[in-house]
XYZ file of C-alpha atoms in Angstrom:
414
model
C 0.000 0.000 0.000
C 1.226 3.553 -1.171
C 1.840 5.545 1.883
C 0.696 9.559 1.657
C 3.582 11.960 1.036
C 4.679 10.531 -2.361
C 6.116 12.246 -5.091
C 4.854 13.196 -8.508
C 2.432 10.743 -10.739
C 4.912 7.855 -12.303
C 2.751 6.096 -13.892
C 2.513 6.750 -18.342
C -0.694 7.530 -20.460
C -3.467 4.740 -20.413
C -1.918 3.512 -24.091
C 2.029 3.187 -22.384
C 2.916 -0.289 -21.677
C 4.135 0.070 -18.117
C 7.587 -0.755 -17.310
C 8.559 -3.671 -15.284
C 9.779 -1.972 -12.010
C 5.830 -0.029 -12.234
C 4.698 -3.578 -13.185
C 6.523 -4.504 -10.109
C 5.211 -1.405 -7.886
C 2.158 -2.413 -8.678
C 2.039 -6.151 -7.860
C 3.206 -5.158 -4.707
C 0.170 -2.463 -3.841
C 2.653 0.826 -3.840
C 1.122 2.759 -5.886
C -1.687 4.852 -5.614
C -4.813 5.051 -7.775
C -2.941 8.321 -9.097
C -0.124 6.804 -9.883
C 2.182 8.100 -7.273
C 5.283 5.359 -5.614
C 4.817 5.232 -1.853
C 6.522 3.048 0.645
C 5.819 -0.146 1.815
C 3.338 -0.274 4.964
C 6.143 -1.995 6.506
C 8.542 1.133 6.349
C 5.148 3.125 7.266
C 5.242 1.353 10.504
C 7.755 1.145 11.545
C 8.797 4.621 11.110
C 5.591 5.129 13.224
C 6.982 2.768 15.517
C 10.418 4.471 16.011
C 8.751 7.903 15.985
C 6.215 6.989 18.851
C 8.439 4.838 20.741
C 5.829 1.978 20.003
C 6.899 -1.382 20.505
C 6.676 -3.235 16.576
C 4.746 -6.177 16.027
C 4.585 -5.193 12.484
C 7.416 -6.598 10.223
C 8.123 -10.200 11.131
C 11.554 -10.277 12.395
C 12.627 -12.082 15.082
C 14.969 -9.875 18.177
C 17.321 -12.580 19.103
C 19.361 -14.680 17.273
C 19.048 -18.775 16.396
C 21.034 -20.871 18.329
C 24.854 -20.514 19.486
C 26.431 -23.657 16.833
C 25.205 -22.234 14.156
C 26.878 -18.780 14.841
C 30.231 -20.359 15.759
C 30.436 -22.569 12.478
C 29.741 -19.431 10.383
C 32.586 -17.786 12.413
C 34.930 -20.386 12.465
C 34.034 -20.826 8.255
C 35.062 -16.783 7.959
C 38.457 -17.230 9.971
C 39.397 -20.286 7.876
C 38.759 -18.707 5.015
C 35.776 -19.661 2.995
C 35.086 -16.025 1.982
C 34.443 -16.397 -1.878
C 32.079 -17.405 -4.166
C 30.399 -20.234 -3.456
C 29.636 -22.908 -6.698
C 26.297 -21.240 -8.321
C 24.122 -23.961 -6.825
C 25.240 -23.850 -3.165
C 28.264 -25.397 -1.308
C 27.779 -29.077 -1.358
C 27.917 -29.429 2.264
C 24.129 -27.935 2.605
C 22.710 -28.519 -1.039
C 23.747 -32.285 1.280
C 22.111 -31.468 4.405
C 19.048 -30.498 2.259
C 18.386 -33.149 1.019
C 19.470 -34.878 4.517
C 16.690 -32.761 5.980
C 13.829 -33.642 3.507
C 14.300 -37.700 3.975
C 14.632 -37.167 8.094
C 11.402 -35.245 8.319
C 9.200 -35.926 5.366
C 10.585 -39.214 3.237
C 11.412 -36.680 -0.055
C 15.490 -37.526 -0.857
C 16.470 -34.908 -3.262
C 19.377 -36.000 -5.229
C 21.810 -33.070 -4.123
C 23.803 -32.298 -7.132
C 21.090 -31.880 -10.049
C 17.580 -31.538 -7.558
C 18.795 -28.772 -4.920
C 19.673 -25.233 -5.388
C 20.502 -22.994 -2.768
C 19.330 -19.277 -3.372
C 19.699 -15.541 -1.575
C 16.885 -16.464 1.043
C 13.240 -17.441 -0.175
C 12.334 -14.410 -1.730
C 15.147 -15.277 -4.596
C 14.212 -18.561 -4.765
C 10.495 -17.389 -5.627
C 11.550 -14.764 -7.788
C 13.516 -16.779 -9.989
C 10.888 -19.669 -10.176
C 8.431 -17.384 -11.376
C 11.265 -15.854 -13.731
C 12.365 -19.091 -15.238
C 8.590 -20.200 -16.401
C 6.025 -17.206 -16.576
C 5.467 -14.972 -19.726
C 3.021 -12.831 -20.557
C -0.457 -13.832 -20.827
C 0.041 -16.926 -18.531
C -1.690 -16.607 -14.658
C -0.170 -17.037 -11.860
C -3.104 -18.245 -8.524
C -2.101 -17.443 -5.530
C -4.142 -17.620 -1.862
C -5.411 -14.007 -0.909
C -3.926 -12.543 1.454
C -0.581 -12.808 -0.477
C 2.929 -12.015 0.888
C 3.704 -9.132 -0.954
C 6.434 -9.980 -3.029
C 4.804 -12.717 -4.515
C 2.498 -9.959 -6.451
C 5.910 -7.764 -7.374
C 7.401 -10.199 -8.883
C 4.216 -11.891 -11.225
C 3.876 -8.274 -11.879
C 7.697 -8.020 -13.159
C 6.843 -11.432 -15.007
C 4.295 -9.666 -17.033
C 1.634 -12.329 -15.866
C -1.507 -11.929 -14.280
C -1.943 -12.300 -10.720
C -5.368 -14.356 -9.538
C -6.209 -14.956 -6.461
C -8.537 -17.457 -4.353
C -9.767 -16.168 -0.987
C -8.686 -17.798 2.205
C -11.452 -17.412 4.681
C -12.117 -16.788 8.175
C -11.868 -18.138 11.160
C -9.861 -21.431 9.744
C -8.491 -18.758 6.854
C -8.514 -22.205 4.094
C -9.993 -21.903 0.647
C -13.348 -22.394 -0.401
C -12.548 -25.671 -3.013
C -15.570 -24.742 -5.674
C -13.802 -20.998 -5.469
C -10.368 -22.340 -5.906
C -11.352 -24.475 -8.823
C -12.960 -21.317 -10.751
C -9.999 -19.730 -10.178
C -7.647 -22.143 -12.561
C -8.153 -22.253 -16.221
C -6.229 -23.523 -19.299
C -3.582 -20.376 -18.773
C -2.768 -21.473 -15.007
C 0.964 -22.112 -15.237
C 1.874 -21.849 -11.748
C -0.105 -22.651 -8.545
C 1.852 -20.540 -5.561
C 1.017 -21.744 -2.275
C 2.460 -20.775 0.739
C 1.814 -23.009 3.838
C 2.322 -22.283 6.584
C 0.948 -19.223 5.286
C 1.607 -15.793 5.947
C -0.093 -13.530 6.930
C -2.841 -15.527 8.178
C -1.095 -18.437 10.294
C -3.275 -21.461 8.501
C -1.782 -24.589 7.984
C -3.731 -26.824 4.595
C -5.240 -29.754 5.795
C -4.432 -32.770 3.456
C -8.017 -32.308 1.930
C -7.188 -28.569 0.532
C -3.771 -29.373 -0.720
C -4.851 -32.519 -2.708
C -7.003 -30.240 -4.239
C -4.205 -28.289 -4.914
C -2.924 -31.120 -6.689
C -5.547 -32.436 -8.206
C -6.330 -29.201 -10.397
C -2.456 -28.491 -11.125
C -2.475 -31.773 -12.631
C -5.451 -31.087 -14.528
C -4.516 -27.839 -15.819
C -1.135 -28.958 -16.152
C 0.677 -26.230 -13.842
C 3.482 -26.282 -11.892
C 3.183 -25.760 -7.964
C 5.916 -23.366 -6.288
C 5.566 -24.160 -2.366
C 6.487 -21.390 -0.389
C 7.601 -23.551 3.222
C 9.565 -21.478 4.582
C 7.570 -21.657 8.567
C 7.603 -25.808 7.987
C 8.473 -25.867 11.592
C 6.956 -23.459 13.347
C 3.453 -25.435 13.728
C 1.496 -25.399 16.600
C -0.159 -28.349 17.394
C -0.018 -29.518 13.422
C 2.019 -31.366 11.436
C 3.416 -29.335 8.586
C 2.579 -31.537 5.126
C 4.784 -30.582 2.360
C 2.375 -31.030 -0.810
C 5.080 -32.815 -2.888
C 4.673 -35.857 -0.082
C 1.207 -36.197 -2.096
C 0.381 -38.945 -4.599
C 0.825 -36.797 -8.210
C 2.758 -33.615 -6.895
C 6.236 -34.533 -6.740
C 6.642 -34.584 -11.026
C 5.452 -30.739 -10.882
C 6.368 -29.059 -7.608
C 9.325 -26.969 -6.303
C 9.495 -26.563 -2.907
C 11.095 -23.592 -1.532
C 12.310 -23.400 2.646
C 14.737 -20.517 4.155
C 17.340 -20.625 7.429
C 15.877 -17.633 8.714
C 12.464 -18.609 9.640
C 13.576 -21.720 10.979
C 16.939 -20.606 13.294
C 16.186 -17.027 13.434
C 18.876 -15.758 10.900
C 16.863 -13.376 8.825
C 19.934 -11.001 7.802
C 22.269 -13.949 6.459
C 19.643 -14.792 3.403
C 20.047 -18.621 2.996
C 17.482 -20.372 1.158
C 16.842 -23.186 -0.925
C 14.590 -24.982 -3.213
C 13.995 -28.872 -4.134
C 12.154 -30.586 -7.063
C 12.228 -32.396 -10.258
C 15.902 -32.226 -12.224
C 14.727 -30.067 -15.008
C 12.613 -27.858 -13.019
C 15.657 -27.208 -10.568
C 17.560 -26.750 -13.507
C 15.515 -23.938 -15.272
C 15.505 -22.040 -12.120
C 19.521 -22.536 -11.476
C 19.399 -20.498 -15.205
C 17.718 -17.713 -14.104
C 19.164 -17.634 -10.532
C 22.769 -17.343 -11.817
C 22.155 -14.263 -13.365
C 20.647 -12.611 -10.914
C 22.734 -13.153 -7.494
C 25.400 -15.893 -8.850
C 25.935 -16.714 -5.374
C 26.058 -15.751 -2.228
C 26.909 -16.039 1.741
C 29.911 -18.590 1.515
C 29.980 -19.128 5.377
C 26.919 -18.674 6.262
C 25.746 -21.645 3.444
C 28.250 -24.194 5.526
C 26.787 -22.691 8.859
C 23.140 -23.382 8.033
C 24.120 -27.245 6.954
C 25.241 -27.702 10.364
C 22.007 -26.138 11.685
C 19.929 -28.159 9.384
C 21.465 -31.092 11.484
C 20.619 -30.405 14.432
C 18.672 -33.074 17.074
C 14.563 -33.419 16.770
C 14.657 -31.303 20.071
C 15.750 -28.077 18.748
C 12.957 -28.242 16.316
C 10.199 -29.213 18.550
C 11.766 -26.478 21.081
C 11.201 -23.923 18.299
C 8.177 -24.538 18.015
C 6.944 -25.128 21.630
C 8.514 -21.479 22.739
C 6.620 -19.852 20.263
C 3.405 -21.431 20.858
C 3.666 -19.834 23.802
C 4.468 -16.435 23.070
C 1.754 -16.653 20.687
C -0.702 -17.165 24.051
C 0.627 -14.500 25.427
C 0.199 -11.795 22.971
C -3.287 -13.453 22.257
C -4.600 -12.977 25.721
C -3.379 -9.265 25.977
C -5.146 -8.997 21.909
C -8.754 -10.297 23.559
C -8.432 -8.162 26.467
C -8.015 -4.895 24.135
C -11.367 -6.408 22.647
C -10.153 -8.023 19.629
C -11.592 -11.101 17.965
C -8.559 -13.048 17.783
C -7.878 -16.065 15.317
C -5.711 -18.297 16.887
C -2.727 -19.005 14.383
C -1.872 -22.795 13.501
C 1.247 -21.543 12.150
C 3.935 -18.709 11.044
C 4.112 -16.178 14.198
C 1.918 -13.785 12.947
C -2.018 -13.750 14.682
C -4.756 -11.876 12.752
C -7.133 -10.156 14.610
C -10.700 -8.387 14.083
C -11.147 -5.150 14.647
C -15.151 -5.272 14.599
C -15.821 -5.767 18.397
C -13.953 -2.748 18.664
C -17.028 -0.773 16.575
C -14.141 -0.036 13.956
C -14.005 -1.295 10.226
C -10.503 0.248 9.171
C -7.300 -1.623 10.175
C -5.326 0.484 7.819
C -6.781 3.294 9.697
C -6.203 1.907 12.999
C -3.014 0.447 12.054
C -2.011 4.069 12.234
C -3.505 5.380 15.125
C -2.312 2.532 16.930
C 1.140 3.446 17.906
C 0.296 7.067 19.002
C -2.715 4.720 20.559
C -1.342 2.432 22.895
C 2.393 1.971 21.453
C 2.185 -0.984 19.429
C 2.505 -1.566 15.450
C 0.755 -4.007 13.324
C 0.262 -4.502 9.901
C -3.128 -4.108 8.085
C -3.990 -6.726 6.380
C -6.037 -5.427 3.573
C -2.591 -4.310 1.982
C -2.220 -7.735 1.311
C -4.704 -7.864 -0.927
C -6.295 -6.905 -4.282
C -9.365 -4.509 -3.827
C -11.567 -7.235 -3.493
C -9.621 -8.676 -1.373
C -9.383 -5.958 0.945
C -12.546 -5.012 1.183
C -13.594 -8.833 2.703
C -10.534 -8.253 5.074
C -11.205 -4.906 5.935
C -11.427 -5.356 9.130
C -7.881 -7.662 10.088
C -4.653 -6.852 11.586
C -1.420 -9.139 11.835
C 0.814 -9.011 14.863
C 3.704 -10.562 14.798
C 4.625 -12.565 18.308
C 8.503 -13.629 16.778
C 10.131 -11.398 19.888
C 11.544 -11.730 23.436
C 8.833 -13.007 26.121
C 9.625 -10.187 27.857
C 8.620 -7.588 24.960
C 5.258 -9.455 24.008
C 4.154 -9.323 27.742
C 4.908 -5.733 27.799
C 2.759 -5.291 24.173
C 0.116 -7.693 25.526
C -0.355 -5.237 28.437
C -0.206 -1.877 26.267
C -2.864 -3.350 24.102
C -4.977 -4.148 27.559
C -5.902 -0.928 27.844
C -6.935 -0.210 24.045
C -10.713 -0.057 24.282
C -10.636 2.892 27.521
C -7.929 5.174 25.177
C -10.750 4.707 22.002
């Protein structure tokens, strides 16, 4: 969403082809019905945030970094020298714990030289997927709400961007609505699950749907996984674990949702030889490579015992509970999420229709920033979610309780 304050109209005539980075601008909600660039609601908020003093739930970053190991082996990797490019499809050490990974916790074994690619975090991965096999006139489904950069780049693509609603309270798809949305131009199916920003975690039933129509309409499905173990109460599912997916499906993960290493940017992708392979085309021409240490640092990571990953998971489940209670008691209808660490919340009991609005206010408010969710959407879309705000509960205990007690005393500062 285009912030206020931006500078003059960018955007040509009616009869001027737009150019990618507008295409782009566009996919990604920053520009205004005028045509003028804004910022990103992020930078919005958290410039409120830093202006107010607000504590801010809005960008999902987490204030503490992943565990100790993985911090020495990137440390040790610097001081003995492995400080230049790495080969264009990852260091074999974790292209190898990759596939490791996939056979401990889901039975998928990746060969590691020709079915793994290691990428600049997930957001490369995506961007080169969609890259390597959309043109012009093909579409491009995606769940609404949509992580942002998922409409930038099928914007850049030159594709059209379609959506399918996800619904409250479960936030899962409406399957007679999803199937309208394919037809014989579908070429890629872009699901994100966990997803962000509403927290739901598909059910086997939705994502052999999934399947079902990709196979029918012949498209390829790009998995966004990148929260595949931060489930509460769930098992994550990987869709390529399902009968007919495997042939047609990239999956895409990332070491900074799991061990809390945003900044470093290591991601990956698996799938099928020749899909791998048209990606690895595009991706070397856009970062080559990248984070030499860092690449051996996450293998080791990627190791690590069952406990850390069930940990993970636990200690966030709980912060979750404590930023939900302190959302209810500022009078909140709060969807519990099965996933991510974001929680969506309804700003209806509250008498108020306008999260962006309130998004705003809130800092000044009661010192806390969220994210509106409506800027995660196409208009439709955020009209129906009008009403929703994200948190994100990826920070110290200590800093939630504190937010969860700010927000207490929302509905007497109204």
């Amino acid at each position: 969403m285009a912030s206020a304050g931006s500078n003059a109209p960018l955007i040509g005539t009616s009869d001027e082809a737009p150019a990618p980075w507008k295409r782009a601008a566009l996919g990604a909600n920053l520009l205004s019905p005028a045509g003028d660039l804004g910022v990103t609601i992020f930078e919005e908020m958290t410039t409120l945030a830093v202006s107010t003093g607000a504590i801010n739930l809005g960008q999902g970053f987490p204030d503490e970094d992943g565990p100790a190991e993985i911090k020495a082996a990137a440390q040790d990797a610097i001081a003995a020298g492995a400080n230049q490019y790495a080969p264009g499809k990852g260091v074999p050490a974790l292209r190898e714990a990759v596939s490791a990974h996939q056979q401990r916790f889901y039975g998928l074994a990746p060969d590691p030289d020709n079915e793994v690619l290691v990428t600049t975090g997930a957001t490369e991965a995506i961007a080169a997927a969609l890259l390597a096999f959309v043109e012009s006139g093909d579409e491009v489904l995606t769940f609404e709400p949509f992580y942002d950069s998922y409409g930038a780049i099928i914007g850049m693509a030159g594709a059209k961007h379609v959506t399918a609603p996800l619904l409250a309270p479960d936030f899962l798809p409406d399957l007679e609505t999803l199937e309208e949305a394919f037809s014989s131009r579908t070429k890629i199916v872009l699901l994100n699950n966990p997803h962000n920003p509403t927290g739901a975690v598909f059910p086997r039933s939705v994502l052999a749907r999934i399947v079902e129509l990709a196979v029918r309409y012949d498209a390829i499905i790009l998995s966004d996984e990148v929260y595949e173990h931060l489930t509460f109460g769930v098992p994550h599912m990987p869709v390529a674990t399902l009968p007919g997916a495997a042939e047609r499906t990239i999956t895409i993960s990332s070491a900074g949702k799991t061990f809390s290493f945003t900044g470093w940017k290591i991601g990956w992708l698996t799938g099928p030889a020749h899909l791998v392979a048209a990606v690895r085309t595009v991706k070397q021409f856009l970062t080559y490579s990248s984070g030499t240490p860092f690449q051996g640092a996450i293998a080791v990571g990627l190791g690590l015992p069952d406990s850390f990953y069930l940990g993970i998971a636990e200690t966030l489940r709980q912060k979750r509970d404590v930023l939900a209670e302190g959302l209810r008691a500022a009078g909140f209808g709060v969807y519990n999420p099965s996933g991510t660490y974001f929680i969506n919340v309804d700003t209806g009991p509250l008498g108020i229709s306008d999260s962006v609005d309130l998004a705003r206010r809130l800092p000044g408010l009661v010192g806390v920033a969220a994210i509106p969710v409506p800027v995660f959407c196409h208009p439709e879309g955020a009209e129906r979610t009008r009403s929703l705000l994200r948190f994100a509960f990826c920070k110290k205990m200590d800093v939630l309780e504190e937010a969860a007690g700010r927000l207490a005393t929302l509905k007497e500062r109204l």
